């Protein structure tokens, strides 16, 4: 069904990608010996259909019956959302089957760790962690609270703010004005259990009903469908975990999701949350960005999500280690692509990956600066991850993606504002300076001269990336403190960060430093060791 809806990547999109990569390569790589690239092909996620799962049990059938009633109401009111309604229904049925197969305990999946390719050789060894190491991830912890925005109180500067931020940046190009505030509230109500203590649920529900009646839009219908999916997912997850806790079933740590099933569930998880114009909803480059943003979330929240036993978790799936590594590499390649000016302006949702990785780095509840900080720094020379080339990954669902890793171009001389950042680092953190200056030079080869806000970006970087490098140099000591402070600086500067005129410049640089810069804290967060199903449940 999804394959029939996907529209192929446009020629202009591909030409922009190629011209951006060519411009970057002209910045350096003068030594012919470093031009040779290693290729890593990845088959399209939907080249094969997901395998069959068992049907739902009686409780599952009743959940699906109630879902059908709700979806029928939406479809009657909004005849243009048939595809979304059908995808929601099929996704929920897939979720039921995956949980049931897991509970039946037949053919327990084993991880395929046998790959010896160059990419898999760069996977980090899992750090030794216990459940107590993740008490910071509780959704009633800081900085997740009601924040005062410039014009009104918003629930969760982190959660809701991320959506608003991305839409503001996208709307600045083509001012489509997508998504009303009450439509975000539909999604927020289902995302965190904790919100019931933070907001007046009945009043919010009343406002949602009133505004839906006044603003009868397709985006409102999408928000309702996504709210139904979020509520359904929580109910089925809780049902099976309660069964596990009660001893009625014994859930293994692994889940039976193959690549296609994982991709479809994550696509549904994103498709209607991150609004786009109807004409672009099923563009393959848009869908790839949605899926890879979910992979990014799983990469940085890996252990914490894994101890909850969440069924659609990347690390617990039946995908091979190599496929997981390839997805992680695609995330890095797409972040690099999003740093290039050629990536923006053609599609509405082009800032989604950039804002997502910066949001991840500033939440305080994701493990980017915790699990990503390892002991010591790997060598810069010949680093495969530094050499991953920018790639829009448009064929992720269909024809597949071929990543290349070669040299890492850098400008010979930093622009004025990047040089000011480097000078501050040299003065305040001389042990990190040379690496930081090099990464700025690589970023400007990718992006062009940087024209951002030196004061805001320096305050964020010194408490995130630079602090993380210092912690790694200290043998990993202090990683938890860096991770905690990243949440504080995010809460302090979240609104200031995404204000014109420098917001796009600032977001691009932070996305690069959080997602692509050596020593690759994002990639380091891929180290995963399965533990028992348990922990803080599903509260976020």
Short mmCIF file of C-alpha atoms in Angstrom, two decimals:
data_model
loop_
_atom_site.label_atom_id
_atom_site.label_comp_id
_atom_site.label_asym_id
_atom_site.label_seq_id
_atom_site.Cartn_x
_atom_site.Cartn_y
_atom_site.Cartn_z
CA UNK A 1 0.00 0.00 0.00
CA UNK A 2 2.79 2.42 0.92
CA UNK A 3 4.80 1.55 -2.19
CA UNK A 4 1.82 2.44 -4.36
CA UNK A 5 1.48 5.83 -2.65
CA UNK A 6 5.19 6.81 -2.77
CA UNK A 7 6.22 9.26 -5.49
CA UNK A 8 9.75 9.12 -6.83
CA UNK A 9 12.40 11.72 -6.15
CA UNK A 10 12.26 14.68 -8.53
CA UNK A 11 15.07 15.54 -10.92
CA UNK A 12 15.62 19.00 -9.42
CA UNK A 13 16.02 17.48 -5.96
CA UNK A 14 18.68 15.07 -7.24
CA UNK A 15 20.50 17.84 -9.15
CA UNK A 16 20.71 19.96 -6.01
CA UNK A 17 22.11 17.06 -4.01
CA UNK A 18 24.77 16.37 -6.64
CA UNK A 19 25.78 20.03 -6.99
CA UNK A 20 26.11 20.40 -3.23
CA UNK A 21 28.34 17.33 -2.93
CA UNK A 22 30.46 18.54 -5.87
CA UNK A 23 30.87 22.00 -4.30
CA UNK A 24 31.96 20.41 -1.02
CA UNK A 25 34.46 18.15 -2.72
CA UNK A 26 36.09 21.11 -4.45
CA UNK A 27 36.90 22.56 -1.01
CA UNK A 28 39.71 20.08 -0.44
CA UNK A 29 40.66 16.45 -1.11
CA UNK A 30 43.48 17.62 -3.35
CA UNK A 31 45.42 14.44 -2.69
CA UNK A 32 44.25 11.87 -5.26
CA UNK A 33 45.03 9.04 -2.85
CA UNK A 34 42.20 10.24 -0.59
CA UNK A 35 39.59 10.54 -3.32
CA UNK A 36 38.78 6.84 -3.48
CA UNK A 37 35.48 6.20 -1.71
CA UNK A 38 34.20 3.06 0.00
CA UNK A 39 30.60 2.28 -1.03
CA UNK A 40 27.96 0.86 1.30
CA UNK A 41 24.71 -0.23 -0.43
CA UNK A 42 21.46 -0.59 1.51
CA UNK A 43 18.41 -2.25 -0.02
CA UNK A 44 15.15 -0.30 0.06
CA UNK A 45 13.24 -0.98 3.27
CA UNK A 46 10.05 -1.85 1.40
CA UNK A 47 11.69 -3.93 -1.33
CA UNK A 48 10.15 -6.89 0.47
CA UNK A 49 6.87 -6.93 2.36
CA UNK A 50 7.01 -7.52 6.13
CA UNK A 51 6.57 -11.15 7.04
CA UNK A 52 3.25 -12.34 8.40
CA UNK A 53 2.53 -11.97 12.11
CA UNK A 54 -0.10 -13.88 14.11
CA UNK A 55 -3.55 -12.34 14.43
CA UNK A 56 -4.59 -10.40 17.54
CA UNK A 57 -5.99 -12.11 20.62
CA UNK A 58 -9.47 -11.30 21.94
CA UNK A 59 -8.28 -8.16 23.72
CA UNK A 60 -6.55 -7.05 20.54
CA UNK A 61 -9.67 -7.63 18.45
CA UNK A 62 -11.66 -5.45 20.84
CA UNK A 63 -9.03 -2.69 20.67
CA UNK A 64 -9.12 -2.82 16.87
CA UNK A 65 -12.94 -2.70 16.88
CA UNK A 66 -12.92 0.51 18.95
CA UNK A 67 -10.24 1.96 16.67
CA UNK A 68 -12.38 1.19 13.59
CA UNK A 69 -15.29 3.12 15.09
CA UNK A 70 -13.13 6.19 15.70
CA UNK A 71 -11.47 6.07 12.28
CA UNK A 72 -14.88 5.80 10.60
CA UNK A 73 -15.96 9.06 12.27
CA UNK A 74 -12.85 10.86 10.97
CA UNK A 75 -13.21 9.47 7.46
CA UNK A 76 -16.85 10.56 7.25
CA UNK A 77 -15.94 14.09 8.30
CA UNK A 78 -12.77 14.30 6.19
CA UNK A 79 -13.13 12.22 2.99
CA UNK A 80 -9.62 13.14 1.79
CA UNK A 81 -7.70 11.14 4.42
CA UNK A 82 -8.51 7.57 3.32
CA UNK A 83 -4.84 6.63 2.90
CA UNK A 84 -3.96 7.89 6.37
CA UNK A 85 -6.91 6.06 7.92
CA UNK A 86 -5.93 2.82 6.21
CA UNK A 87 -2.27 3.16 7.18
CA UNK A 88 -3.25 3.79 10.81
CA UNK A 89 -5.44 0.68 10.85
CA UNK A 90 -2.82 -1.54 9.25
CA UNK A 91 -0.07 -0.19 11.53
CA UNK A 92 -2.11 -0.95 14.65
CA UNK A 93 -2.82 -4.47 13.37
CA UNK A 94 0.91 -4.92 12.71
CA UNK A 95 1.67 -3.72 16.23
CA UNK A 96 -0.81 -6.20 17.70
CA UNK A 97 0.77 -9.05 15.76
CA UNK A 98 4.33 -8.12 16.73
CA UNK A 99 3.45 -7.95 20.43
CA UNK A 100 1.54 -11.24 20.28
CA UNK A 101 4.41 -13.07 18.56
CA UNK A 102 6.78 -11.69 21.16
CA UNK A 103 4.50 -12.85 23.97
CA UNK A 104 4.13 -16.34 22.46
CA UNK A 105 7.91 -16.65 22.66
CA UNK A 106 8.27 -18.73 19.50
CA UNK A 107 11.44 -18.55 17.40
CA UNK A 108 13.21 -16.02 19.61
CA UNK A 109 15.24 -13.68 17.45
CA UNK A 110 19.00 -13.74 17.79
CA UNK A 111 21.16 -10.79 16.87
CA UNK A 112 23.37 -11.24 13.82
CA UNK A 113 26.73 -9.86 14.95
CA UNK A 114 28.79 -11.72 12.39
CA UNK A 115 29.34 -8.89 9.90
CA UNK A 116 32.98 -7.89 9.48
CA UNK A 117 32.53 -5.01 7.00
CA UNK A 118 34.38 -1.73 7.49
CA UNK A 119 31.26 0.03 8.74
CA UNK A 120 30.38 -2.57 11.38
CA UNK A 121 34.00 -2.55 12.54
CA UNK A 122 33.41 1.06 13.63
CA UNK A 123 30.48 0.19 15.89
CA UNK A 124 31.28 1.06 19.52
CA UNK A 125 31.42 -1.53 22.26
CA UNK A 126 28.41 -1.21 24.59
CA UNK A 127 29.18 0.57 27.85
CA UNK A 128 28.37 -1.24 31.07
CA UNK A 129 25.17 0.30 32.38
CA UNK A 130 22.54 -0.64 34.95
CA UNK A 131 18.90 0.32 35.13
CA UNK A 132 19.71 2.91 37.81
CA UNK A 133 21.83 4.81 35.27
CA UNK A 134 18.64 5.81 33.48
CA UNK A 135 16.63 7.33 36.30
CA UNK A 136 17.20 10.71 34.60
CA UNK A 137 14.96 9.60 31.75
CA UNK A 138 11.78 9.66 33.83
CA UNK A 139 9.31 11.93 32.10
CA UNK A 140 8.46 13.75 35.32
CA UNK A 141 12.06 14.92 35.57
CA UNK A 142 13.68 18.16 34.42
CA UNK A 143 13.65 19.89 32.03
CA UNK A 144 10.26 18.51 31.03
CA UNK A 145 7.81 20.93 32.57
CA UNK A 146 5.46 23.73 31.58
CA UNK A 147 7.55 26.56 30.13
CA UNK A 148 6.59 30.17 29.56
CA UNK A 149 7.07 31.09 25.93
CA UNK A 150 7.12 34.68 24.73
CA UNK A 151 3.35 34.78 24.22
CA UNK A 152 1.78 31.93 26.18
CA UNK A 153 2.45 28.96 28.42
CA UNK A 154 3.42 25.85 26.47
CA UNK A 155 3.58 22.32 27.71
CA UNK A 156 7.12 21.05 27.36
CA UNK A 157 9.52 23.39 25.67
CA UNK A 158 11.21 20.21 24.54
CA UNK A 159 8.35 18.25 23.02
CA UNK A 160 5.95 20.84 21.67
CA UNK A 161 8.71 23.34 21.05
CA UNK A 162 10.45 20.97 18.66
CA UNK A 163 7.40 20.85 16.39
CA UNK A 164 6.87 24.61 16.51
CA UNK A 165 10.55 25.27 15.83
CA UNK A 166 10.66 23.05 12.73
CA UNK A 167 7.45 24.49 11.32
CA UNK A 168 8.60 28.09 11.84
CA UNK A 169 11.82 27.38 9.93
CA UNK A 170 10.02 25.62 7.10
CA UNK A 171 7.27 28.23 6.94
CA UNK A 172 9.82 31.01 6.61
CA UNK A 173 10.51 29.81 3.05
CA UNK A 174 6.94 29.27 1.88
CA UNK A 175 4.68 30.49 4.71
CA UNK A 176 2.07 27.74 4.47
CA UNK A 177 1.02 28.24 8.08
CA UNK A 178 0.51 24.52 8.65
CA UNK A 179 -0.80 23.19 11.96
CA UNK A 180 -2.75 25.07 14.59
CA UNK A 181 -1.76 25.01 18.25
CA UNK A 182 -4.80 22.91 19.27
CA UNK A 183 -3.73 20.23 16.79
CA UNK A 184 -0.41 19.87 18.62
CA UNK A 185 -2.36 19.50 21.87
CA UNK A 186 -4.06 16.38 20.46
CA UNK A 187 -0.65 14.73 20.13
CA UNK A 188 0.81 16.03 23.38
CA UNK A 189 -2.07 14.60 25.41
CA UNK A 190 -1.14 11.08 24.29
CA UNK A 191 2.61 11.37 24.35
CA UNK A 192 3.29 11.74 28.07
CA UNK A 193 1.39 10.28 30.97
CA UNK A 194 2.85 13.03 33.10
CA UNK A 195 0.96 15.75 31.24
CA UNK A 196 -2.17 14.94 33.20
CA UNK A 197 -0.53 16.46 36.25
CA UNK A 198 0.83 19.43 34.32
CA UNK A 199 -2.26 20.62 32.44
CA UNK A 200 -5.99 20.70 32.91
CA UNK A 201 -6.96 17.78 30.69
CA UNK A 202 -10.70 18.49 30.52
CA UNK A 203 -10.13 22.15 29.63
CA UNK A 204 -7.58 21.25 26.95
CA UNK A 205 -9.99 18.67 25.53
CA UNK A 206 -12.76 21.29 25.43
CA UNK A 207 -10.51 23.73 23.55
CA UNK A 208 -9.50 21.01 21.09
CA UNK A 209 -13.13 20.13 20.36
CA UNK A 210 -14.09 23.77 19.90
CA UNK A 211 -11.17 24.59 17.63
CA UNK A 212 -11.67 21.45 15.53
CA UNK A 213 -15.25 22.57 14.94
CA UNK A 214 -14.06 26.05 13.89
CA UNK A 215 -11.04 24.97 11.82
CA UNK A 216 -12.09 21.92 9.82
CA UNK A 217 -8.80 21.21 8.05
CA UNK A 218 -7.06 18.16 6.65
CA UNK A 219 -4.23 18.81 9.11
CA UNK A 220 -6.75 18.58 11.93
CA UNK A 221 -7.82 15.19 10.59
CA UNK A 222 -4.19 14.08 10.39
CA UNK A 223 -3.62 15.17 13.99
CA UNK A 224 -6.68 13.15 15.07
CA UNK A 225 -5.44 10.07 13.21
CA UNK A 226 -2.02 10.42 14.77
CA UNK A 227 -3.58 10.95 18.19
CA UNK A 228 -5.57 7.75 17.72
CA UNK A 229 -2.40 5.88 16.75
CA UNK A 230 -0.48 7.27 19.75
CA UNK A 231 -3.30 6.32 22.11
CA UNK A 232 -3.58 2.86 20.53
CA UNK A 233 0.14 2.25 20.73
CA UNK A 234 0.20 3.18 24.40
CA UNK A 235 -2.78 0.93 25.20
CA UNK A 236 -1.34 -2.15 23.47
CA UNK A 237 2.15 -1.56 24.92
CA UNK A 238 0.75 -1.21 28.43
CA UNK A 239 -1.47 -4.25 28.04
CA UNK A 240 1.41 -6.58 27.20
CA UNK A 241 3.83 -5.09 29.72
CA UNK A 242 1.23 -5.47 32.47
CA UNK A 243 0.85 -9.10 31.40
CA UNK A 244 4.63 -9.45 31.68
CA UNK A 245 4.78 -7.83 35.13
CA UNK A 246 1.91 -10.02 36.35
CA UNK A 247 3.71 -13.16 35.18
CA UNK A 248 1.01 -14.12 32.66
CA UNK A 249 3.57 -13.98 29.83
CA UNK A 250 7.36 -13.76 29.72
CA UNK A 251 8.42 -11.17 27.17
CA UNK A 252 11.88 -11.70 25.70
CA UNK A 253 14.06 -8.63 25.21
CA UNK A 254 14.07 -9.06 21.42
CA UNK A 255 11.17 -8.16 19.14
CA UNK A 256 10.26 -9.85 15.85
CA UNK A 257 10.27 -6.69 13.71
CA UNK A 258 12.17 -7.05 10.45
CA UNK A 259 13.37 -3.98 8.53
CA UNK A 260 10.12 -3.46 6.64
CA UNK A 261 7.93 -3.82 9.74
CA UNK A 262 10.16 -1.49 11.77
CA UNK A 263 10.18 1.10 8.98
CA UNK A 264 6.40 1.01 8.53
CA UNK A 265 5.72 1.44 12.24
CA UNK A 266 8.15 4.33 12.50
CA UNK A 267 6.72 5.91 9.36
CA UNK A 268 3.26 5.86 10.92
CA UNK A 269 4.73 7.29 14.10
CA UNK A 270 5.96 10.33 12.15
CA UNK A 271 3.81 10.77 9.07
CA UNK A 272 1.10 12.94 10.56
CA UNK A 273 3.07 14.50 13.41
CA UNK A 274 5.43 16.37 11.10
CA UNK A 275 3.00 18.15 8.85
CA UNK A 276 3.78 18.75 5.20
CA UNK A 277 1.71 20.00 2.25
CA UNK A 278 -0.55 17.37 0.68
CA UNK A 279 1.47 17.51 -2.54
CA UNK A 280 4.64 16.46 -0.69
CA UNK A 281 3.26 14.03 1.88
CA UNK A 282 4.22 10.89 -0.09
CA UNK A 283 7.42 12.17 -1.73
CA UNK A 284 10.08 9.53 -1.13
CA UNK A 285 12.66 12.06 0.05
CA UNK A 286 10.15 13.31 2.63
CA UNK A 287 9.34 9.79 3.85
CA UNK A 288 13.05 8.95 4.15
CA UNK A 289 13.58 11.99 6.38
CA UNK A 290 10.66 10.94 8.60
CA UNK A 291 11.95 7.39 9.08
CA UNK A 292 15.55 8.49 9.69
CA UNK A 293 14.41 11.04 12.28
CA UNK A 294 12.86 8.13 14.18
CA UNK A 295 16.08 6.15 13.78
CA UNK A 296 17.96 9.16 15.19
CA UNK A 297 15.65 9.15 18.18
CA UNK A 298 16.21 5.43 18.73
CA UNK A 299 19.98 5.78 18.36
CA UNK A 300 20.20 8.34 21.15
CA UNK A 301 17.52 6.88 23.40
CA UNK A 302 18.53 3.28 22.76
CA UNK A 303 19.09 1.82 26.20
CA UNK A 304 16.43 3.86 27.91
CA UNK A 305 13.78 2.78 25.42
CA UNK A 306 15.05 -0.78 25.48
CA UNK A 307 14.50 -1.23 29.21
CA UNK A 308 10.85 -0.24 28.78
CA UNK A 309 10.36 -3.15 26.39
CA UNK A 310 8.87 -0.91 23.70
CA UNK A 311 7.96 -3.10 20.74
CA UNK A 312 9.01 -0.77 17.94
CA UNK A 313 12.49 -0.11 19.32
CA UNK A 314 15.30 -0.13 16.74
CA UNK A 315 17.76 -2.05 18.90
CA UNK A 316 15.38 -4.82 19.91
CA UNK A 317 14.28 -5.54 16.33
CA UNK A 318 15.23 -8.58 14.26
CA UNK A 319 17.27 -6.47 11.83
CA UNK A 320 20.87 -7.54 11.40
CA UNK A 321 23.65 -5.56 13.05
CA UNK A 322 24.81 -4.45 9.61
CA UNK A 323 21.39 -3.06 8.68
CA UNK A 324 21.25 -1.17 11.98
CA UNK A 325 24.73 0.24 11.33
CA UNK A 326 23.67 1.26 7.82
CA UNK A 327 20.61 3.07 9.16
CA UNK A 328 22.86 4.88 11.64
CA UNK A 329 25.23 5.85 8.84
CA UNK A 330 22.26 7.10 6.79
CA UNK A 331 21.32 9.39 9.69
CA UNK A 332 24.83 10.88 9.68
CA UNK A 333 24.75 11.30 5.88
CA UNK A 334 21.33 12.99 5.98
CA UNK A 335 22.41 15.39 8.75
CA UNK A 336 25.41 16.37 6.61
CA UNK A 337 23.14 16.84 3.62
CA UNK A 338 20.84 19.07 5.67
CA UNK A 339 23.79 21.34 6.54
CA UNK A 340 24.22 22.26 2.86
CA UNK A 341 22.32 25.27 1.47
CA UNK A 342 21.38 23.15 -1.57
CA UNK A 343 19.21 20.98 0.71
CA UNK A 344 16.72 23.73 1.52
CA UNK A 345 13.87 25.49 -0.21
CA UNK A 346 12.65 22.78 -2.58
CA UNK A 347 10.58 20.71 -0.13
CA UNK A 348 8.70 22.07 2.86
CA UNK A 349 10.09 19.72 5.54
CA UNK A 350 13.78 20.23 4.75
CA UNK A 351 14.75 21.43 8.24
CA UNK A 352 13.27 18.40 10.00
CA UNK A 353 16.49 16.40 10.51
CA UNK A 354 18.56 19.44 11.50
CA UNK A 355 16.11 20.64 14.13
CA UNK A 356 15.60 17.08 15.36
CA UNK A 357 19.27 16.42 16.08
CA UNK A 358 19.66 19.79 17.82
CA UNK A 359 16.51 19.09 19.83
CA UNK A 360 18.00 15.72 20.78
CA UNK A 361 21.18 17.38 21.99
CA UNK A 362 19.37 19.96 24.13
CA UNK A 363 16.68 17.92 25.86
CA UNK A 364 18.60 16.48 28.79
CA UNK A 365 16.59 13.26 28.52
CA UNK A 366 18.38 11.70 25.55
CA UNK A 367 21.67 9.86 25.85
CA UNK A 368 23.69 11.79 23.25
CA UNK A 369 26.03 13.23 25.88
CA UNK A 370 25.81 10.19 28.17
CA UNK A 371 26.05 6.91 26.28
CA UNK A 372 27.80 8.78 23.47
CA UNK A 373 30.79 9.79 25.61
CA UNK A 374 33.34 6.99 25.68
CA UNK A 375 36.78 6.80 27.23
CA UNK A 376 39.35 8.63 25.09
CA UNK A 377 39.18 9.84 21.50
CA UNK A 378 39.55 7.66 18.39
CA UNK A 379 42.19 8.85 15.87
CA UNK A 380 41.16 11.47 13.34
CA UNK A 381 43.34 10.09 10.56
CA UNK A 382 41.35 7.82 8.29
CA UNK A 383 38.15 8.02 10.37
CA UNK A 384 35.43 6.36 8.29
CA UNK A 385 32.63 8.31 9.93
CA UNK A 386 34.28 11.67 9.21
CA UNK A 387 34.42 10.63 5.57
CA UNK A 388 30.74 9.72 5.10
CA UNK A 389 29.51 11.87 2.23
CA UNK A 390 26.27 13.91 2.41
CA UNK A 391 23.30 11.98 1.06
CA UNK A 392 19.58 12.79 0.96
CA UNK A 393 18.86 9.03 1.32
CA UNK A 394 15.76 9.54 -0.84
CA UNK A 395 15.56 5.87 -1.89
CA UNK A 396 15.51 4.54 1.66
CA UNK A 397 12.05 2.99 1.27
CA UNK A 398 12.13 2.16 -2.45
CA UNK A 399 15.19 1.69 -4.65
CA UNK A 400 17.71 1.72 -1.80
CA UNK A 401 20.62 3.97 -0.82
CA UNK A 402 24.33 3.76 -1.56
CA UNK A 403 26.48 5.64 0.93
CA UNK A 404 30.04 6.58 0.17
CA UNK A 405 32.86 7.31 2.60
CA UNK A 406 36.04 9.01 1.40
CA UNK A 407 37.95 12.11 2.41
CA UNK A 408 36.66 14.90 4.65
CA UNK A 409 37.06 18.28 2.89
CA UNK A 410 37.90 21.37 4.95
CA UNK A 411 38.33 25.05 4.14
CA UNK A 412 41.83 26.53 4.40
CA UNK A 413 40.67 29.57 6.36
CA UNK A 414 37.70 29.97 8.71
CA UNK A 415 35.13 32.70 8.13
CA UNK A 416 35.00 35.63 10.51
CA UNK A 417 32.38 34.32 12.92
CA UNK A 418 33.61 30.73 12.95
CA UNK A 419 37.08 32.10 13.73
CA UNK A 420 35.62 33.92 16.75
CA UNK A 421 34.20 30.62 18.03
CA UNK A 422 37.60 28.95 17.55
CA UNK A 423 39.33 31.81 19.38
CA UNK A 424 37.02 31.45 22.38
CA UNK A 425 37.70 27.74 22.49
CA UNK A 426 41.46 28.31 22.34
CA UNK A 427 41.24 30.73 25.25
CA UNK A 428 38.85 28.78 27.49
CA UNK A 429 39.40 25.11 26.50
CA UNK A 430 42.83 24.84 24.88
CA UNK A 431 42.85 21.02 25.14
CA UNK A 432 39.84 20.84 22.80
CA UNK A 433 40.73 23.76 20.51
CA UNK A 434 42.55 22.00 17.65
CA UNK A 435 39.80 19.43 17.19
CA UNK A 436 37.07 22.08 17.43
CA UNK A 437 38.79 24.32 14.88
CA UNK A 438 39.18 21.40 12.48
CA UNK A 439 35.48 20.54 12.74
CA UNK A 440 34.53 24.15 12.06
CA UNK A 441 36.66 24.03 8.90
CA UNK A 442 34.94 20.81 7.78
CA UNK A 443 31.53 22.34 8.50
CA UNK A 444 32.28 25.46 6.41
CA UNK A 445 33.35 23.25 3.49
CA UNK A 446 29.90 21.66 3.75
CA UNK A 447 27.82 24.73 4.50
CA UNK A 448 29.76 27.73 3.23
CA UNK A 449 30.89 30.58 5.48
CA UNK A 450 28.94 30.59 8.73
CA UNK A 451 27.04 33.78 9.70
CA UNK A 452 25.42 32.73 12.98
CA UNK A 453 25.15 34.20 16.48
CA UNK A 454 28.53 33.69 18.16
CA UNK A 455 27.33 34.29 21.74
CA UNK A 456 24.35 31.91 21.67
CA UNK A 457 26.13 29.13 19.79
CA UNK A 458 29.25 29.35 21.94
CA UNK A 459 27.19 29.10 25.15
CA UNK A 460 25.49 25.96 23.82
CA UNK A 461 28.61 24.33 22.37
CA UNK A 462 30.80 24.89 25.42
CA UNK A 463 28.22 23.06 27.55
CA UNK A 464 27.51 20.26 25.05
CA UNK A 465 30.03 19.30 22.35
CA UNK A 466 33.13 20.89 23.93
CA UNK A 467 32.23 19.64 27.41
CA UNK A 468 31.68 16.17 25.94
CA UNK A 469 35.12 16.16 24.28
CA UNK A 470 36.69 17.22 27.59
CA UNK A 471 34.81 14.41 29.36
CA UNK A 472 36.01 11.86 26.79
CA UNK A 473 39.61 13.09 27.28
CA UNK A 474 39.11 12.54 31.01
CA UNK A 475 38.29 8.87 30.37
CA UNK A 476 34.53 9.36 30.16
CA UNK A 477 34.29 10.90 33.60
CA UNK A 478 31.57 13.51 33.94
CA UNK A 479 29.39 12.25 31.08
CA UNK A 480 26.28 12.32 33.27
CA UNK A 481 26.95 15.94 34.28
CA UNK A 482 27.32 16.99 30.64
CA UNK A 483 24.06 15.26 29.80
CA UNK A 484 22.24 17.00 32.67
CA UNK A 485 23.63 20.43 31.77
CA UNK A 486 22.62 20.00 28.14
CA UNK A 487 19.01 20.00 29.35
CA UNK A 488 19.60 23.17 31.35
CA UNK A 489 21.15 25.08 28.47
CA UNK A 490 18.38 23.84 26.20
CA UNK A 491 15.72 25.16 28.56
CA UNK A 492 17.57 28.48 28.92
CA UNK A 493 18.20 29.17 25.23
CA UNK A 494 15.54 27.18 23.40
CA UNK A 495 13.51 30.19 22.32
CA UNK A 496 16.48 32.46 21.67
CA UNK A 497 18.11 29.83 19.48
CA UNK A 498 15.41 29.74 16.84
CA UNK A 499 14.83 33.43 16.20
CA UNK A 500 15.61 35.15 12.90
CA UNK A 501 17.91 36.30 11.41
CA UNK A 502 20.58 33.77 12.53
CA UNK A 503 18.37 30.79 13.44
CA UNK A 504 19.07 28.70 10.34
CA UNK A 505 22.81 29.33 10.54
CA UNK A 506 22.85 28.40 14.24
CA UNK A 507 20.74 25.27 13.70
CA UNK A 508 22.95 24.05 10.85
CA UNK A 509 26.18 24.38 12.85
CA UNK A 510 24.72 22.77 15.98
CA UNK A 511 23.26 19.92 13.89
CA UNK A 512 26.72 19.26 12.45
CA UNK A 513 28.51 19.41 15.81
CA UNK A 514 25.92 17.19 17.52
CA UNK A 515 25.47 14.69 14.68
CA UNK A 516 28.61 14.54 12.55
CA UNK A 517 31.66 15.99 14.30
CA UNK A 518 34.56 13.89 15.53
CA UNK A 519 34.59 12.00 17.93
CA UNK A 520 31.03 11.19 16.77
CA UNK A 521 29.03 11.17 19.99
CA UNK A 522 25.93 10.34 17.97
CA UNK A 523 27.51 7.20 16.51
CA UNK A 524 28.95 6.26 19.90
CA UNK A 525 25.41 6.11 21.27
CA UNK A 526 24.81 3.09 19.01
CA UNK A 527 26.52 0.76 21.47
CA UNK A 528 23.70 -1.39 22.83
CA UNK A 529 23.56 -4.39 25.15
CA UNK A 530 20.13 -5.99 25.80
CA UNK A 531 18.89 -6.09 29.39
CA UNK A 532 15.78 -7.44 31.06
CA UNK A 533 12.40 -5.94 30.21
CA UNK A 534 11.60 -3.53 33.03
CA UNK A 535 12.29 -0.01 34.17
CA UNK A 536 10.32 3.18 33.97
CA UNK A 537 7.61 1.71 31.79
CA UNK A 538 6.06 3.85 29.13
CA UNK A 539 5.98 7.28 30.69
CA UNK A 540 7.82 8.90 27.82
#
